[in-house]
XYZ file of C-alpha atoms in Angstrom:
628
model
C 0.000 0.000 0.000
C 1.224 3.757 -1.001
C 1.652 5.815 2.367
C -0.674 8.686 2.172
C 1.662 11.203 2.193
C 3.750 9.775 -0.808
C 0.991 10.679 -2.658
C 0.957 14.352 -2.077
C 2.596 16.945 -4.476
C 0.339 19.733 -3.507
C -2.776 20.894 -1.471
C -4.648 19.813 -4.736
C -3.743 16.193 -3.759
C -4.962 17.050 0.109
C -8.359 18.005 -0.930
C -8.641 14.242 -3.052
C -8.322 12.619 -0.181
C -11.387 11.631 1.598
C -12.110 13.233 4.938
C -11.583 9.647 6.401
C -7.927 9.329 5.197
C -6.802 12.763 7.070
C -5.968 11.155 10.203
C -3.431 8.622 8.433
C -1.882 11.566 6.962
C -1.031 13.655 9.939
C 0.364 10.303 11.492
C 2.456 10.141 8.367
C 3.305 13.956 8.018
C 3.777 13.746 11.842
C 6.465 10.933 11.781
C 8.381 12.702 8.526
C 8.354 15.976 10.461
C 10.410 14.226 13.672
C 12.536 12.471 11.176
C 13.579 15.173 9.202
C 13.680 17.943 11.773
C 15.995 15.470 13.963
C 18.680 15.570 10.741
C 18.613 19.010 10.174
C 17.970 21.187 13.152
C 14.865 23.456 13.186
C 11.794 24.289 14.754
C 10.105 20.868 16.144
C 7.948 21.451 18.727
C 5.502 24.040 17.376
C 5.558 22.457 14.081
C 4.295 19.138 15.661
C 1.385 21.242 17.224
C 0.058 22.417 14.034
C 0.563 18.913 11.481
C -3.753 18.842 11.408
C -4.361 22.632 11.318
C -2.085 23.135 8.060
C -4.278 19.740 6.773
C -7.541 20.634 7.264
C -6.566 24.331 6.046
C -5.489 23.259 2.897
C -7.850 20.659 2.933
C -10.921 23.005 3.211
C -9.436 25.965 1.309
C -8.845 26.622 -2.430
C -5.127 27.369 -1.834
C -2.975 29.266 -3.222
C -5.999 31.198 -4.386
C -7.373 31.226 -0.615
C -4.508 33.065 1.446
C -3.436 31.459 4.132
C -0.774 33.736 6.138
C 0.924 31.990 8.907
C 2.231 34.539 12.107
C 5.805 34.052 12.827
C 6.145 30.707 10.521
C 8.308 28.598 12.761
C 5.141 26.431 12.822
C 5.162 26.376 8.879
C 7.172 22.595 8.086
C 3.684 21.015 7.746
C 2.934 23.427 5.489
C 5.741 23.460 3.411
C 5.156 19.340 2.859
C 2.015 19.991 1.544
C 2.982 22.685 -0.629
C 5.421 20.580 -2.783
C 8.661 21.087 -0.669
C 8.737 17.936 1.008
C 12.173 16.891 -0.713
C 13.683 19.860 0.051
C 13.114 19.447 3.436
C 16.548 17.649 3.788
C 18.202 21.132 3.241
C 15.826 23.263 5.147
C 17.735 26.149 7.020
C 21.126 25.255 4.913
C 22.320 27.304 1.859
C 20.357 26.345 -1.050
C 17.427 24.490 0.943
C 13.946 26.159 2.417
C 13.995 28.542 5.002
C 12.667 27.824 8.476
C 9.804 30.445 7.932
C 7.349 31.362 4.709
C 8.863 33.433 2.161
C 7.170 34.666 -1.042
C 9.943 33.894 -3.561
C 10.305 30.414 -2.520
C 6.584 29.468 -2.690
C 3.458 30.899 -4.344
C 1.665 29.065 -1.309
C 3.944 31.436 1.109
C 1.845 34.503 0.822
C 3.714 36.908 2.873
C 6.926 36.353 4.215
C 7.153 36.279 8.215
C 9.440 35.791 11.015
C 8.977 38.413 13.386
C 5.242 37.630 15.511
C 1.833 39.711 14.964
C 1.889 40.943 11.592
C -0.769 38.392 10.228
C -3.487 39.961 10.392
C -2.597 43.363 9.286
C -1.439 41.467 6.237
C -4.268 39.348 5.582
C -6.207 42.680 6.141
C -4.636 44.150 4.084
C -5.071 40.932 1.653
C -9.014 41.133 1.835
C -8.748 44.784 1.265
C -6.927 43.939 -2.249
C -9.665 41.751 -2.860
C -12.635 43.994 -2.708
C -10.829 46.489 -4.438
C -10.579 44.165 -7.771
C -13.625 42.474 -7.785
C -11.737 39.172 -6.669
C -13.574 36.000 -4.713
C -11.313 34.382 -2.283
C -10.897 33.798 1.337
C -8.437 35.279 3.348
C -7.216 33.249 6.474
C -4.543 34.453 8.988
C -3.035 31.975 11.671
C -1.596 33.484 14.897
C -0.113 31.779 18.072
C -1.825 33.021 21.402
C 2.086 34.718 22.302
C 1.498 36.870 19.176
C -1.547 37.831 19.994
C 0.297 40.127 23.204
C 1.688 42.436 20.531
C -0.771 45.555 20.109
C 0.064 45.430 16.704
C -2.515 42.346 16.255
C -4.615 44.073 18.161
C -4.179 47.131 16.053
C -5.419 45.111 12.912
C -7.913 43.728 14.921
C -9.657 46.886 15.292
C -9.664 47.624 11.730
C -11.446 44.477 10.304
C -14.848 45.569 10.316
C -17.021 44.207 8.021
C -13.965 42.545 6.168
C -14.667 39.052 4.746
C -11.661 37.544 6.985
C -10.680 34.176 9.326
C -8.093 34.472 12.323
C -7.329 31.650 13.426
C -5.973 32.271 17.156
C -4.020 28.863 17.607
C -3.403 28.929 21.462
C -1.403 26.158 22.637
C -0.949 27.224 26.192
C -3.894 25.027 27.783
C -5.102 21.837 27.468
C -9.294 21.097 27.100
C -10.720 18.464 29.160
C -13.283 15.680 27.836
C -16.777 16.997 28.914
C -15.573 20.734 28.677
C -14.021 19.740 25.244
C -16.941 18.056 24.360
C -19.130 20.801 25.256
C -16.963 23.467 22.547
C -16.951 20.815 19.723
C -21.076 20.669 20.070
C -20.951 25.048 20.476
C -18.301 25.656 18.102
C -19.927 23.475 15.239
C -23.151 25.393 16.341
C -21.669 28.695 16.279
C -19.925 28.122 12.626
C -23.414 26.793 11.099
C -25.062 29.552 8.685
C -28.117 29.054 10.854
C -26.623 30.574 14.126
C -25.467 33.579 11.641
C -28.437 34.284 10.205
C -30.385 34.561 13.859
C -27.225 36.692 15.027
C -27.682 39.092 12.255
C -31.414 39.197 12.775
C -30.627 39.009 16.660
C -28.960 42.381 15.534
C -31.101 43.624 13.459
C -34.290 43.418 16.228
C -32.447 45.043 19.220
C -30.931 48.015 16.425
C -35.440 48.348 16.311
C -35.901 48.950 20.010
C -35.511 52.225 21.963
C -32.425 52.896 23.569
C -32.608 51.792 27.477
C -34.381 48.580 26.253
C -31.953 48.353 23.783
C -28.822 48.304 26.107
C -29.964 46.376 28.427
C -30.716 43.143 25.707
C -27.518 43.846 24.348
C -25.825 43.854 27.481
C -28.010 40.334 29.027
C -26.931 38.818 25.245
C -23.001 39.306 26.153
C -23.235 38.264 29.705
C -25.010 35.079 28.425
C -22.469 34.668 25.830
C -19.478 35.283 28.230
C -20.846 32.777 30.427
C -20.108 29.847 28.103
C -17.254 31.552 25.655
C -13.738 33.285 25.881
C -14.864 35.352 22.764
C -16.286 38.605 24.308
C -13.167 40.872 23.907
C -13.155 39.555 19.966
C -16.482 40.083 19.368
C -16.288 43.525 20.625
C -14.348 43.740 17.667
C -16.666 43.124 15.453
C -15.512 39.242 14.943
C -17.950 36.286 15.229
C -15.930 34.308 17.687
C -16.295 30.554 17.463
C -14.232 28.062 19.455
C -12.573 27.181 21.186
C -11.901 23.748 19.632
C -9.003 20.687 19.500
C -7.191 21.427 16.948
C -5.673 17.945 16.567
C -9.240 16.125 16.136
C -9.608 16.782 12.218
C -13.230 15.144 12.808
C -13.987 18.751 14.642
C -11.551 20.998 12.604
C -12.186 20.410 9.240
C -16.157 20.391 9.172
C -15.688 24.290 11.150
C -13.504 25.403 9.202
C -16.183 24.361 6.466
C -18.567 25.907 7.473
C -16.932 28.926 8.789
C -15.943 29.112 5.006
C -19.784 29.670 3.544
C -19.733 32.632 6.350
C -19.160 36.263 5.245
C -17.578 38.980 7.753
C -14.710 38.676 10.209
C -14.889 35.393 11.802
C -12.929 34.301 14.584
C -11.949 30.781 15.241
C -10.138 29.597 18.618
C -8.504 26.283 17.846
C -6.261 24.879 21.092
C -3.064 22.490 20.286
C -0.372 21.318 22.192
C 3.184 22.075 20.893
C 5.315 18.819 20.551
C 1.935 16.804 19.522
C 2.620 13.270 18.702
C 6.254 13.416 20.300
C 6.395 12.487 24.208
C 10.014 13.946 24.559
C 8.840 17.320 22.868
C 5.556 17.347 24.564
C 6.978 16.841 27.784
C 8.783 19.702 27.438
C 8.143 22.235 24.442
C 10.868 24.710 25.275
C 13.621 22.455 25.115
C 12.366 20.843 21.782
C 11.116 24.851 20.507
C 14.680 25.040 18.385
C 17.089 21.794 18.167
C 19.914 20.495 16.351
C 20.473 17.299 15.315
C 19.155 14.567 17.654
C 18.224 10.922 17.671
C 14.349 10.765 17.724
C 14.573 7.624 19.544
C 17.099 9.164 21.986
C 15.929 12.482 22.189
C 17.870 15.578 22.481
C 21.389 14.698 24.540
C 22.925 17.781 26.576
C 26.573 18.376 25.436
C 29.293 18.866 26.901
C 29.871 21.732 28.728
C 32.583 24.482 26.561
C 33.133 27.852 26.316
C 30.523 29.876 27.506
C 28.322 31.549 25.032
C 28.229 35.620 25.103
C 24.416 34.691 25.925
C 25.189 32.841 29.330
C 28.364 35.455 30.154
C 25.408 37.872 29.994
C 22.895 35.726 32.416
C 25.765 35.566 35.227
C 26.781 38.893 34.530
C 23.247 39.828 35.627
C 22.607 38.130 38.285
C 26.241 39.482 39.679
C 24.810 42.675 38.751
C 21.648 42.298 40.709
C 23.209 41.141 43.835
C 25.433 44.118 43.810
C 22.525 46.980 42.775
C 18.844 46.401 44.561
C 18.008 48.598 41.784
C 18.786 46.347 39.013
C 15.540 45.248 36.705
C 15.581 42.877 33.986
C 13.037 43.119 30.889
C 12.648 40.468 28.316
C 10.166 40.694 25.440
C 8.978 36.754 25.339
C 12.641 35.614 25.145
C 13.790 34.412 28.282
C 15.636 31.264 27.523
C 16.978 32.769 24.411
C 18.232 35.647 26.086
C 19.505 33.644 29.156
C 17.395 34.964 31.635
C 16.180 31.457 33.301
C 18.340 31.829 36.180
C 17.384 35.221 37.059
C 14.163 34.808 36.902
C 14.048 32.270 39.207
C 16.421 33.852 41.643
C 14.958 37.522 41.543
C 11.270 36.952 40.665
C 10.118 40.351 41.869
C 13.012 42.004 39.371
C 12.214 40.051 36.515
C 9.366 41.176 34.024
C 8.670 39.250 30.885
C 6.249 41.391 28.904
C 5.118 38.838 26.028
C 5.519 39.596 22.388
C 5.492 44.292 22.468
C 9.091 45.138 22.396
C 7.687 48.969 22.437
C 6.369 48.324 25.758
C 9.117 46.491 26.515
C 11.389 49.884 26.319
C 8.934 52.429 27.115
C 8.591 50.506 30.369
C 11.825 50.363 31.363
C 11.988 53.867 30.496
C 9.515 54.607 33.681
C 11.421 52.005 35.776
C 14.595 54.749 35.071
C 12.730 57.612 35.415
C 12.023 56.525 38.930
C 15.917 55.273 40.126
C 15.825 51.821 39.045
C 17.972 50.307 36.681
C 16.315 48.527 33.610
C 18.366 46.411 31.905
C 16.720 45.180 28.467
C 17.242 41.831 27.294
C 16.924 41.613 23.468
C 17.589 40.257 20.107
C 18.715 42.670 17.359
C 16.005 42.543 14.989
C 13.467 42.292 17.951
C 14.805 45.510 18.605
C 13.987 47.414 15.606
C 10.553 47.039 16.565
C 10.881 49.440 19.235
C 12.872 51.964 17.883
C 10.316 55.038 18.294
C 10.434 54.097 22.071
C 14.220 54.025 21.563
C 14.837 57.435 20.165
C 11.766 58.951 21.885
C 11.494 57.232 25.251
C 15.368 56.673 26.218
C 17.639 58.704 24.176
C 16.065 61.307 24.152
C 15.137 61.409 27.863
C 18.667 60.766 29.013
C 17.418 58.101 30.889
C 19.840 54.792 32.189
C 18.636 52.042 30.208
C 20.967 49.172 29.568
C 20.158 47.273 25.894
C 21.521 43.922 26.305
C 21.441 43.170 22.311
C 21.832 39.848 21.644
C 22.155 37.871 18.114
C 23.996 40.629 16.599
C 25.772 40.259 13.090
C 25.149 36.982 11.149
C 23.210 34.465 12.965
C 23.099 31.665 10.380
C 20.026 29.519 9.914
C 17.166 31.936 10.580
C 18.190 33.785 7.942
C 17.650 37.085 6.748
C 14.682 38.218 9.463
C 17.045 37.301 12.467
C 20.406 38.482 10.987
C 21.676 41.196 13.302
C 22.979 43.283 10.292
C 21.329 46.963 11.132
C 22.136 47.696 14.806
C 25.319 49.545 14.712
C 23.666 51.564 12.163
C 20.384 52.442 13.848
C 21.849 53.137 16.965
C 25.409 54.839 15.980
C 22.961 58.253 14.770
C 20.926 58.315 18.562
C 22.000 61.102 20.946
C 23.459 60.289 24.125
C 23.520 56.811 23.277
C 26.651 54.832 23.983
C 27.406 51.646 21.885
C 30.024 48.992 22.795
C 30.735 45.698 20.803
C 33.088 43.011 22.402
C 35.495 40.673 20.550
C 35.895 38.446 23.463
C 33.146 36.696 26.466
C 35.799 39.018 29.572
C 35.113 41.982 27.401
C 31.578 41.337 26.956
C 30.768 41.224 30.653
C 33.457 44.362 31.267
C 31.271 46.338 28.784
C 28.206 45.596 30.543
C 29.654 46.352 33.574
C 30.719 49.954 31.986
C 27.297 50.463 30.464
C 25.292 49.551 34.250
C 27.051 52.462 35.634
C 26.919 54.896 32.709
C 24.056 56.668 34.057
C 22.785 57.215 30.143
C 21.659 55.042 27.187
C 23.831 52.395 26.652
C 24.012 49.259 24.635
C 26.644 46.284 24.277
C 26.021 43.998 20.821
C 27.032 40.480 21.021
C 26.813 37.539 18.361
C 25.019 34.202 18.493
C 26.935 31.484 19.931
C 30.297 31.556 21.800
C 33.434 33.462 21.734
C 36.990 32.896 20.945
C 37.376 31.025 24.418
C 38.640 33.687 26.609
C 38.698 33.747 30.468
C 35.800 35.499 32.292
C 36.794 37.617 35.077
C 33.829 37.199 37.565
C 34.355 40.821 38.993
C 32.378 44.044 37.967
C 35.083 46.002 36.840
C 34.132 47.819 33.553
C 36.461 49.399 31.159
C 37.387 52.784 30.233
C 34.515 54.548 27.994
C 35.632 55.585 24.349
C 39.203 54.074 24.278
C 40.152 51.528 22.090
C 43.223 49.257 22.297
C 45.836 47.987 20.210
C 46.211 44.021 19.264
C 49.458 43.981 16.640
C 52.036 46.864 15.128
C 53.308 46.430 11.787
C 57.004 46.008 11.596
C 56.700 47.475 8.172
C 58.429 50.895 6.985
C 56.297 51.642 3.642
C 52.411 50.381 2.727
C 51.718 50.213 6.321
C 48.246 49.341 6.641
C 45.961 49.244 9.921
C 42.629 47.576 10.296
C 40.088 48.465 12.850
C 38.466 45.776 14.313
C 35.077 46.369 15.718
C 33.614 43.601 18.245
C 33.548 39.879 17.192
C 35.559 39.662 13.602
C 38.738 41.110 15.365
C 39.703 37.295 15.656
C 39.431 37.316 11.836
C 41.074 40.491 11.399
C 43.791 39.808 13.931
C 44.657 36.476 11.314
C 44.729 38.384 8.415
C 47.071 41.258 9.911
C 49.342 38.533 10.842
C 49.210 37.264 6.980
C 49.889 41.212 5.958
C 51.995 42.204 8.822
C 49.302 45.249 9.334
C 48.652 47.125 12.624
C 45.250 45.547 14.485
C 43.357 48.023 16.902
C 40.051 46.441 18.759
C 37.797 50.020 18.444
C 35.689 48.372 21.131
C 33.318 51.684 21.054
C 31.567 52.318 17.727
C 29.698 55.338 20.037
C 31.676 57.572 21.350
C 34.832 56.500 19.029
C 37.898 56.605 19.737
C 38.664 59.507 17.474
C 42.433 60.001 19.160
C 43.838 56.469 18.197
C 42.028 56.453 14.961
C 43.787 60.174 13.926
C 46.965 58.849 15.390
C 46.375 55.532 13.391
C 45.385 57.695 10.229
C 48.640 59.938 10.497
C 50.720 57.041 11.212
C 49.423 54.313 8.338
C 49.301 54.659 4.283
C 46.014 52.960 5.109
C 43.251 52.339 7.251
C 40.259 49.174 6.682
C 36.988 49.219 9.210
C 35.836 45.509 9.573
C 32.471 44.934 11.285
C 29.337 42.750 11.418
C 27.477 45.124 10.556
C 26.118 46.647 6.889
C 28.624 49.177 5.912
C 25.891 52.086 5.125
C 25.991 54.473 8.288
C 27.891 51.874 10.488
C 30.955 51.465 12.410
C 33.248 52.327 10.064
C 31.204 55.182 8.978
C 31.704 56.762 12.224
C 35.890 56.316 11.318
C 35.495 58.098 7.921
C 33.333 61.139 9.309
C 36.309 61.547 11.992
C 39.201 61.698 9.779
C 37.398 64.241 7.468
C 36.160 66.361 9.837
C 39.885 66.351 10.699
C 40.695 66.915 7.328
C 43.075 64.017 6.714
C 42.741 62.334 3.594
C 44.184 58.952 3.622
C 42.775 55.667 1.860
C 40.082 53.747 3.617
C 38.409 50.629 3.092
C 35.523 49.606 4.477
C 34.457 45.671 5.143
C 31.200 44.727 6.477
C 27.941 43.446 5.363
C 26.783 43.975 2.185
C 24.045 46.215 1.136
C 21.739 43.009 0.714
C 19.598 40.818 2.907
C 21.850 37.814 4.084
C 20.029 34.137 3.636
C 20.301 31.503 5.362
C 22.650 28.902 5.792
C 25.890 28.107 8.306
C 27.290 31.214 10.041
C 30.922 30.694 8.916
C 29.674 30.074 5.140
C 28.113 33.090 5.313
C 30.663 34.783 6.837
C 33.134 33.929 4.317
C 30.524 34.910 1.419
C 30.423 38.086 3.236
C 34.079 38.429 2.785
C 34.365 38.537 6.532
C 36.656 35.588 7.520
C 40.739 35.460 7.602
C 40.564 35.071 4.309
C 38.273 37.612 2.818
C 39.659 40.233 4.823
C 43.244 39.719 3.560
C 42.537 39.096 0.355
C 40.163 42.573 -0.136
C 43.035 44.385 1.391
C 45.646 42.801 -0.657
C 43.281 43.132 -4.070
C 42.924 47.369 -3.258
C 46.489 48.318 -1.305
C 48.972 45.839 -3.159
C 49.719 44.973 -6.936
C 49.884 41.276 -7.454
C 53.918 41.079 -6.511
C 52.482 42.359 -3.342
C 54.177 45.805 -3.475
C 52.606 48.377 -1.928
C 49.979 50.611 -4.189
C 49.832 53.115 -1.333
C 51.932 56.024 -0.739
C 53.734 55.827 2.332
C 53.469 58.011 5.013
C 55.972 60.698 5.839
């Protein structure tokens, strides 16, 4: 017998199935998923908690001519099988292969690229707008996790869906629904989705909209109380939404007859379907978080803790805090929703009261700690880099422009290899370089990373330190809170040359690359360590002293680090050749960190050989004229 899922090329093939043969399939789709996942690395858990929703979506929709837009997408592999990428799955995440979240040019069934949380529905709004504007018949369906649903920006689309023909599928998988109460929602949501229950609403409305005003009110207001009584749905259908739900969304004998008839419905509908990340896996199940984002792992093993190495810059920064908080009362840590990524597990456990998670709103997340500051205490803002752009009004508006002592922890900075391009720290240096009072450290080693946070703590201003993915180049960490002097770079190697002397500065984690290629070229290596304020002495001195100077950061080139270097010198008026090495002025895919890297031009090698190809003619002599 031909498995099931052998048999599907695309959601045309789903929807020849009979209803009956749906289970099978999401066994089968279930078991590739754990397979595959556990050879490449990826997202398992909430892509195990969604294997029937993407079925009985594509199942019960006319995709790709339905939309379907999935929030965040690191729930998407299901998807992805159905949609004619199930061979490619052996790549996914690796250069060449499928990204870990929808994107548009890979996939006419990806209809708007995601990575970042809440922007579904605005989308999909926006989608159903189109729509209606050109005369077109489709359905528009947007997905969202109950974590995206704490960003006001989903609540912001929210708002504005009235009277547009549009399904949000809330998919909350942070409770479990017991037999009789589960029960009781499959008989109410199947009720609730039939065209019968929406005609009698609309003529419910249509009566009370007839009666005078006091009478009025008070039917509409025993109708909710009724209707709260028995459903979560009040605050959505405030919204204008029909709420229906909330149902299992692994029992495809519930899921797919809703969505059907939820389908034949016009207006904004809203359907609450519950799941369970790590469905169908024990280990993963048992405990989502650890299964969220593996590696490699034996399914039949499960996932094996290695041995412990160096530290990564993400756990230097966990100790460093709780050090911190023992020393200052006054300390407060923030994390927008990322608390294990960010390393703040063992704070949070040890200082409870100084630990606020605020979901999915980075805005909040740094307006808030702006009114800790304003009132003594001492926010410190646990972060990713790209999670960070999303509050950058609050950034410029809130902090910098306030004064005000907020630490920004900024984690995943430069290339950060599989997520690809809508996790690559590639902006940071740029955005924050042009701020006002803002101070903005990178360190090249773990010591100097907790040094610099140390510095920035006691700053008294807005302050950030930028750190990579991953670990460092192995050095020691000093356990005290000493800090480091503010603006002052330091030198790593001196040339021993006389003529063509070159010097590169080194900005934060590719000084380990630069320091290699310098010893190749026998150039001068400075670690900046402050791309805000720079060190404009040593780079002058470097300037006056060098026939030439290179920037290398992890960081685009536009407006970054090194940009900071070339406004110096000319605003000194020296004039000496510069070459600047950084990220390109592109969106960086996916695929392994050091292939990137070196694509980027950004390993030993590409930084000696871009200095050779523009300072030296090919019998290595030097192009440049020396310095007098």
């Amino acid at each position: 017998m031909v498995a099931l899922l052998d048999r599907i090329a695309s959601p045309a093939d789903v929807r020849r199935l009979e209803r009956a043969d749906l289970p099978e399939l999401a066994r089968e789709l279930r078991a590739f998923l754990i397979a595959s996942v556990s050879s490449t690395g990826g997202h398992l858990s909430s892509n195990l908690g969604t294997v029937e929703l993407a079925i009985a979506l594509h199942f019960a929709f006319d995709t790709p001519r339905d939309r379907i837009v999935w929030d965040v997408g690191h729930q998407t592999y299901a998807h992805k099988v159905l949609t004619g990428r199930r061979d490619a799955m052996a790549m996914l995440r690796q250069s060449g292969g499928p990204s870990g979240f929808p994107k548009r040019d890979e996939s006419e069934y990806d209809t708007f690229g995601t990575a970042h949380s809440s922007t579904s529905i605005s989308a999909a709004l926006g989608m159903a707008a189109a729509a209606r504007l050109k005369g077109e018949s489709r359905h528009v369906v947007a997905v969202i996790g109950d974590g995206a649903m704490t960003a006001g920006m989903a609540f912001e689309a929210l708002n504005n869906a009235e009277g547009a023909d549009l399904l949000v599928i809330l998919n909350d998988n942070d409770m479990s629904i017991s037999e009789p109460v589960g029960a009781l929602n499959h008989y109410l949501a199947k009720v609730l989705s039939s065209r019968l229950y929406d005609t009698v609403r609309r003529g419910g409305k249509g009566v009370l909209s007839k009666l005078p005003g006091p009478a009025r009110e008070i039917a509409k207001r025993a109708e909710e109380h009724v209707k709260g009584m028995v459903l979560p749905g009040t605050l959505f259908e405030e919204f204008g939404f029909n709420y229906i739900g909330p149902i299992d969304g692994h029992d495809l004998d519930v899921l797919v007859p809703t969505l059907a008839n939820v389908r034949k419905l016009s207006g904004p509908q809203f359907l609450h379907v519950v799941t369970r990340k790590g469905h169908g896996y024990a280990r993963a199940e048992a405990d989502p978080i650890l299964y969220h984002g593996v590696g490699r792992f034996d399914p039949a093993v499960g996932i094996v803790p290695r041995p412990a190495g160096a530290p990564s810059y993400t756990q230097v920064f966990g100790d460093w805090l709780c050090d911190m908080a023992l020393a200052d009362p006054r300390l407060v840590a923030i994390t927008p929703a990322m608390r294990e990524g960010s390393g703040l597990v063992r704070f949070s456990r040890q200082f409870p009261d100084r630990y606020h998670d605020v979901g999915i709103a980075e805005q909040h997340a740094v307006t808030f700690a702006a009114g800790l500051a304003c009132e003594g205490m001492k926010p410190v803002v646990a972060i990713y880099s790209t999670f960070l752009q999303r509050g950058y009004d609050q950034l410029i508006h809130d902090v910098a422009l306030q004064n005000l002592p907020v630490v920004f922890a900024i984690d995943r900075a430069g290339l950060v290899g599989a997520d690809g391009a809508t996790h690559q720290g590639a902006f940071d240096l740029s955005f924050l370089r042009c701020l006002p009072n803002m101070t903005v450290m990178a360190p090249a080693d773990e010591d100097e990373c907790r040094r610099m946070l140390s510095t920035a703590f006691r700053l008294g201003t807005p302050a950030a330190v930028r750190y990579p993915r991953g670990s460092g180049p192995g050095v020691a960490v000093d356990t005290s809170l000493d800090g480091i002097p503010v603006g002052k770079g330091v030198r790593v190697r001196e040339t021993r040359k006389r003529g063509g002397r070159v010097a590169i500065l080194a900005f934060g984690a590719p000084l380990a690359a630069a320091s290699a290629a310098g010893a190749r070229l026998d150039a001068t290596v400075v670690n900046m360590r402050f791309v805000k304020p720079l060190d404009v002495d040593l780079a002058l001195e470097l300037a006056r002293t060098h026939d030439a100077i290179v920037t290398v950061e992890e960081n685009v080139v536009a407006g970054g680090a090194g940009s900071g270097v070339a406004e110096a010198l000319a605003a000194a008026g020296i004039a000496v050749p510069i070459l600047h090495l950084g990220l390109p002025d592109a969106f960086v895919d996916h695929g392994d960190p050091a292939l990137l890297l070196a694509r980027c031009g950004l390993d030993a090698d590409g930084i000696a050989g871009a200095i050779e190809a523009r300072f030296a003619s090919r019998a290595g002599a030097s192009r440049v004229k020396p310095a007098a």
